[in-house]
PDB file of C-alpha atoms in Angstrom:
ATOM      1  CA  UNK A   1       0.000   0.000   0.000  1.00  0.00           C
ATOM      2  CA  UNK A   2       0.836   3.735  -0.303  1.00  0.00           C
ATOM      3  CA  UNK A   3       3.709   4.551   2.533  1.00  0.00           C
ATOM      4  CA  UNK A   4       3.992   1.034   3.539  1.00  0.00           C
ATOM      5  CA  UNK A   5       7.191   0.145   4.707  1.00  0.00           C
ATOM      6  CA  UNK A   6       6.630  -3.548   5.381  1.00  0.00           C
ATOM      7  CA  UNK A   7       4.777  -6.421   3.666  1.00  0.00           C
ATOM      8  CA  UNK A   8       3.499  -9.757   5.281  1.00  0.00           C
ATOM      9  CA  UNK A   9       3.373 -12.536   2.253  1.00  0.00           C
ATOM     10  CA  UNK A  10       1.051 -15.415   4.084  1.00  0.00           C
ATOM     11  CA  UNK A  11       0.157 -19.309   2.337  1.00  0.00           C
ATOM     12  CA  UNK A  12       3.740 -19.607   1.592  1.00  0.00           C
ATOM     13  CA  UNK A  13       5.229 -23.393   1.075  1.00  0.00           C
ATOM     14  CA  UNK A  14       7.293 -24.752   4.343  1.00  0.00           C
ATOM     15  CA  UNK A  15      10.468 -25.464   3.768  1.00  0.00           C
ATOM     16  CA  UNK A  16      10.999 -23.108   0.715  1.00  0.00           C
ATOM     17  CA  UNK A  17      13.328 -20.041   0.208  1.00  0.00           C
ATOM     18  CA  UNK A  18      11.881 -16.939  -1.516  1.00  0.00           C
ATOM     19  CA  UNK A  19      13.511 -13.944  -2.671  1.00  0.00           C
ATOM     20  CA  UNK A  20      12.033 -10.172  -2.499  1.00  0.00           C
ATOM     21  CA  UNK A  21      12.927  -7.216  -3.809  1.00  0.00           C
ATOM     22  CA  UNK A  22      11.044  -3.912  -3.996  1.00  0.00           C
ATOM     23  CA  UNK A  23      11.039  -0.069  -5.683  1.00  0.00           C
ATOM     24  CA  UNK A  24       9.594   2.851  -5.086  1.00  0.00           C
ATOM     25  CA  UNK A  25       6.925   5.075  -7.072  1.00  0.00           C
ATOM     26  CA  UNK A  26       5.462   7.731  -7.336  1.00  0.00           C
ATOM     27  CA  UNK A  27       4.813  11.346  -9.289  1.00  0.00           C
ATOM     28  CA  UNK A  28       8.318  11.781  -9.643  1.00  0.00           C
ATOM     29  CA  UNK A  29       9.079   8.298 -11.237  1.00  0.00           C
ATOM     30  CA  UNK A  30      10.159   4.850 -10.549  1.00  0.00           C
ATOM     31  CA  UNK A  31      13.361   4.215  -8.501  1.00  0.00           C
ATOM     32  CA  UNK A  32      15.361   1.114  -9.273  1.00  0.00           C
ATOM     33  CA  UNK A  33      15.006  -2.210  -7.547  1.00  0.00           C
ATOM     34  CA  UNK A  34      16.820  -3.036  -4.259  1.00  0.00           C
ATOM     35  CA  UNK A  35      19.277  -6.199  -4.294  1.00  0.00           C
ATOM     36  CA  UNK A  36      16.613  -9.326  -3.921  1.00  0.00           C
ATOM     37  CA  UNK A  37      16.646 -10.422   0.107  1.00  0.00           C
ATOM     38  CA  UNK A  38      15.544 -14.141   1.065  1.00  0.00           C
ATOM     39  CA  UNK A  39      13.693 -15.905   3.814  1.00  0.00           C
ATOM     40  CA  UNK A  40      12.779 -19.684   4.536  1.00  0.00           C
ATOM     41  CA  UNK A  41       9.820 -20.321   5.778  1.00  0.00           C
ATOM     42  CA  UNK A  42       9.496 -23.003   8.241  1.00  0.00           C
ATOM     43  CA  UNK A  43       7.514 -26.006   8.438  1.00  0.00           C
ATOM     44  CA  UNK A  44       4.378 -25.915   9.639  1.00  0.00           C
ATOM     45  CA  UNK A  45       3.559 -28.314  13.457  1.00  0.00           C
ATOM     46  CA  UNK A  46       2.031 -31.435  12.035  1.00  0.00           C
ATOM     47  CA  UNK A  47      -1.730 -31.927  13.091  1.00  0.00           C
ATOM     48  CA  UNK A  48      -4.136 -34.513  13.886  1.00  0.00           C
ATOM     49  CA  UNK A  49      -2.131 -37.449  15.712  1.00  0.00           C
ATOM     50  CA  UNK A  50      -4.031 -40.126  16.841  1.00  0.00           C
ATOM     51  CA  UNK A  51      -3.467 -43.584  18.252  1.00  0.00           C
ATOM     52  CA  UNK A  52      -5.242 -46.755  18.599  1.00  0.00           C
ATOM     53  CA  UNK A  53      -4.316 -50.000  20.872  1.00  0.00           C
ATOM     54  CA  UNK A  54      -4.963 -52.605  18.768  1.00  0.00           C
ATOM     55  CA  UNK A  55      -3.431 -55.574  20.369  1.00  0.00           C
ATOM     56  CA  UNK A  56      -1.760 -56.420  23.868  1.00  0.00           C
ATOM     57  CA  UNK A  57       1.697 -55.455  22.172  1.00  0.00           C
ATOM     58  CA  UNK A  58       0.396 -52.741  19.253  1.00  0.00           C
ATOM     59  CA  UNK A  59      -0.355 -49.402  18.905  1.00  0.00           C
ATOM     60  CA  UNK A  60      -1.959 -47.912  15.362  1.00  0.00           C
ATOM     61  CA  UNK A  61      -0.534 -44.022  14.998  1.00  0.00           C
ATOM     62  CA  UNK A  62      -1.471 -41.491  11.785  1.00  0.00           C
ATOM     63  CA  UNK A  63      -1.622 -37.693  11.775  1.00  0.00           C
ATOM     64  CA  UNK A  64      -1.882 -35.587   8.750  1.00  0.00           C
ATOM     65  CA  UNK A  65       0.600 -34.456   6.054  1.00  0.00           C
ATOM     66  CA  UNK A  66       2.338 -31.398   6.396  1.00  0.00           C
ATOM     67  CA  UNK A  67       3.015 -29.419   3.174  1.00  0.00           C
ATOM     68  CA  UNK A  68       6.768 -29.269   1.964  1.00  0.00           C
ATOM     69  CA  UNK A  69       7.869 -31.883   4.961  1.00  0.00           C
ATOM     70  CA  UNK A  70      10.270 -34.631   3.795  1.00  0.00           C
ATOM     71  CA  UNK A  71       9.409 -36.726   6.896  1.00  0.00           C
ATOM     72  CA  UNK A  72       8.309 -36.775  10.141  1.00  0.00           C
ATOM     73  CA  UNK A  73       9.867 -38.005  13.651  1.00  0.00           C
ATOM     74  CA  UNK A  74       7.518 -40.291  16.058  1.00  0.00           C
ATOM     75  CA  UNK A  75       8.757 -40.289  19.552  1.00  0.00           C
ATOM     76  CA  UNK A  76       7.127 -42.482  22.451  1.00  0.00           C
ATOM     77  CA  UNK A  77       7.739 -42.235  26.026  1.00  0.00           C
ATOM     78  CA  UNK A  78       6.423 -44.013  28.819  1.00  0.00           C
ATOM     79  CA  UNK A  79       4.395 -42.725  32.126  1.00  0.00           C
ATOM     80  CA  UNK A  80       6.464 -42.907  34.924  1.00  0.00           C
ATOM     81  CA  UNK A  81       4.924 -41.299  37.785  1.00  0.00           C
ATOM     82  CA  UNK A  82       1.100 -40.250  38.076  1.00  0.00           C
ATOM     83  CA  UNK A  83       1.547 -37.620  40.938  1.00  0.00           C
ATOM     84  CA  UNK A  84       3.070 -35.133  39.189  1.00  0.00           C
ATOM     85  CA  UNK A  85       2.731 -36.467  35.812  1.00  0.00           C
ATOM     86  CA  UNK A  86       6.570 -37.788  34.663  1.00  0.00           C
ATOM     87  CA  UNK A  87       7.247 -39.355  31.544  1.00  0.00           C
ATOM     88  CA  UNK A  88      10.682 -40.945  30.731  1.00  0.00           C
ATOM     89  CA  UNK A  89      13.029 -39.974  28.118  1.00  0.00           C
ATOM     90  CA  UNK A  90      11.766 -39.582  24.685  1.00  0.00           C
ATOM     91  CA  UNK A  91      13.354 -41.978  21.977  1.00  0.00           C
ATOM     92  CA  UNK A  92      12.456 -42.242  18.319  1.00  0.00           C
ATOM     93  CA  UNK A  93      10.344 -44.818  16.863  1.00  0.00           C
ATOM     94  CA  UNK A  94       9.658 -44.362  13.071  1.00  0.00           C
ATOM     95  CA  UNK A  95      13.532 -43.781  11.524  1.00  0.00           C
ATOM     96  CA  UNK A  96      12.652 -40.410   9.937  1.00  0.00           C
ATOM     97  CA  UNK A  97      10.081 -42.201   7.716  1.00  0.00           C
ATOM     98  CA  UNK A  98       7.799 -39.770   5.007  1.00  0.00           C
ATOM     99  CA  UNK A  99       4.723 -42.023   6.143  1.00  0.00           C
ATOM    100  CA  UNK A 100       1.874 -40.315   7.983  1.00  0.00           C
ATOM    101  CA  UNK A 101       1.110 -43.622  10.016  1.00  0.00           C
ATOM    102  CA  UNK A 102       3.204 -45.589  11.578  1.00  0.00           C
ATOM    103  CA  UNK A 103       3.077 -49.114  13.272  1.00  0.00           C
ATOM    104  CA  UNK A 104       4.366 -49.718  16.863  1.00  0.00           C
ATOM    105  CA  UNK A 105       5.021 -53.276  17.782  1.00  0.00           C
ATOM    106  CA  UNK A 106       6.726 -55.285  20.410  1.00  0.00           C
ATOM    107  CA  UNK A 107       5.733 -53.283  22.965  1.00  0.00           C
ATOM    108  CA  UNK A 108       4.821 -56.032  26.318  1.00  0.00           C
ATOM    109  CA  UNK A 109       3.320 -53.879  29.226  1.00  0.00           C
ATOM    110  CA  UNK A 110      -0.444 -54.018  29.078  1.00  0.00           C
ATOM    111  CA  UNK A 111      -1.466 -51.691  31.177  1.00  0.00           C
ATOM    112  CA  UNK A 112       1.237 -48.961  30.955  1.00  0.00           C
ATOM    113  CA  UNK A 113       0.177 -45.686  29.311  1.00  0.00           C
ATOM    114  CA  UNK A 114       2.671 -44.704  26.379  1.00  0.00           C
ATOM    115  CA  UNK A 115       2.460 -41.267  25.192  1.00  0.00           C
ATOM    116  CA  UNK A 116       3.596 -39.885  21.323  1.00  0.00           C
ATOM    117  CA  UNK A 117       4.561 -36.745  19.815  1.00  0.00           C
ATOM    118  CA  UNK A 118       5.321 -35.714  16.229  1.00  0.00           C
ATOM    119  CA  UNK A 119       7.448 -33.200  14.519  1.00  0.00           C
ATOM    120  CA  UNK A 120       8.024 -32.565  10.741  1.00  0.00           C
ATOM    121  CA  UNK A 121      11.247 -31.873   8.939  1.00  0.00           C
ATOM    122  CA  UNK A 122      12.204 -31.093   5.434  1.00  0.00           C
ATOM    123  CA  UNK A 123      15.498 -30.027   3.974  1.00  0.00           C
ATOM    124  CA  UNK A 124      16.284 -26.644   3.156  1.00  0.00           C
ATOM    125  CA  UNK A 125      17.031 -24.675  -0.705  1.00  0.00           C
ATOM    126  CA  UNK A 126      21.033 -25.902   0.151  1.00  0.00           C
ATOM    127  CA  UNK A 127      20.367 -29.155   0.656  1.00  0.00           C
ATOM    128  CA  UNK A 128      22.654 -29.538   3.504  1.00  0.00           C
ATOM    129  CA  UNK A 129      20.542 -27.559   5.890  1.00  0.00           C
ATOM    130  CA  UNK A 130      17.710 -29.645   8.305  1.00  0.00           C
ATOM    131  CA  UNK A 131      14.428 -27.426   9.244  1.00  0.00           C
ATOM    132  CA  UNK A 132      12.235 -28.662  11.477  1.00  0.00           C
ATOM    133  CA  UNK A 133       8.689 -28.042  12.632  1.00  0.00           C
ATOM    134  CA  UNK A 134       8.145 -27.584  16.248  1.00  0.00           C
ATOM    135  CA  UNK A 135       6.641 -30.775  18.135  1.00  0.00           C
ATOM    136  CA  UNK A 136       2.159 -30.893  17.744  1.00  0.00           C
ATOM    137  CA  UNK A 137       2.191 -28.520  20.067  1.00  0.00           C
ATOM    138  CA  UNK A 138       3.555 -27.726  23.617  1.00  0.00           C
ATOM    139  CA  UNK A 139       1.187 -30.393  24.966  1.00  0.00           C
ATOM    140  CA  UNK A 140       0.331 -32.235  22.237  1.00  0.00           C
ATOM    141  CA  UNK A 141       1.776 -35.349  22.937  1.00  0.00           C
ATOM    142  CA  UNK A 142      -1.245 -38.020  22.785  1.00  0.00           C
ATOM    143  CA  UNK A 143      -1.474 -41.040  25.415  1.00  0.00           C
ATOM    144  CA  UNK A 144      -2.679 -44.554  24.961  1.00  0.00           C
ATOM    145  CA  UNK A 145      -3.409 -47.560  27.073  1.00  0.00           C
ATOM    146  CA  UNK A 146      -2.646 -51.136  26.011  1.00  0.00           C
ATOM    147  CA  UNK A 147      -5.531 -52.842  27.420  1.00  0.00           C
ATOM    148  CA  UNK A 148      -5.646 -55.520  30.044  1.00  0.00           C
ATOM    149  CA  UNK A 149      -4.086 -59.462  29.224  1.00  0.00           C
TER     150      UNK A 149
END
């Protein structure tokens, strides 16, 4: 707009780099272009994750795609204390996979609540660069019970 001296560019790709440049106008003419600037955007928090006991020993996971993400990171803890809530250490479960579901087998304590979070990444315009999303959200981290023998 007229005077503006900043411009917000929103439904931009994740993961991307885009370069800007701008001039002035006006009655008097049309000044030359600035040197182009860039910005990557970042990935967006993956949504939606869900999971389903479906045996004594497996849990069902999906959540939804997240646009310009090469693959996503499942993590699974386990409850460790009720009052307060503690959870152990987090530890990866899907190897980086570009899947939005994953399977989780072997695991042999009915009754013990495991919890999940989920994070996007994608690799940046140098191809040497990692960009990741932030985790579903700061307590987004879903729980399930494997039921009783």
């Amino acid at each position: 707009g007229q005077n503006s001296t900043s411009y917000r560019r929103t439904g931009l790709t994740g993961c991307r780099r885009y370069y800007f440049r701008i001039h002035a106008y006006g009655n008097g003419g049309d000044s030359e272009y600035t040197a182009a600037v860039n910005a990557t955007t970042l990935l967006d928090t993956p949504t939606g994750l869900t999971g389903e006991a479906v045996s004594l020993s497996q849990i069902n996971l999906s959540w939804n795609a997240v646009s310009g993400a090469s693959g996503y990171i499942l993590q699974r803890s386990q409850l460790v204390s009720v009052n307060p809530v503690v959870v152990s250490e987090w530890e990866n479960v899907n190897d980086y996979s570009s899947s939005t579901t994953h399977t989780d087998t072997g695991l042999n304590n009915p009754l013990r609540m495991y919890y999940y979070r989920i994070q996007a990444y994608g690799y940046a315009y140098d191809g040497a660069s990692t960009i990741y999303s932030g985790y579903i959200d700061d307590n987004g981290d879903i729980h399930v019970l494997l039921p009783e023998k």
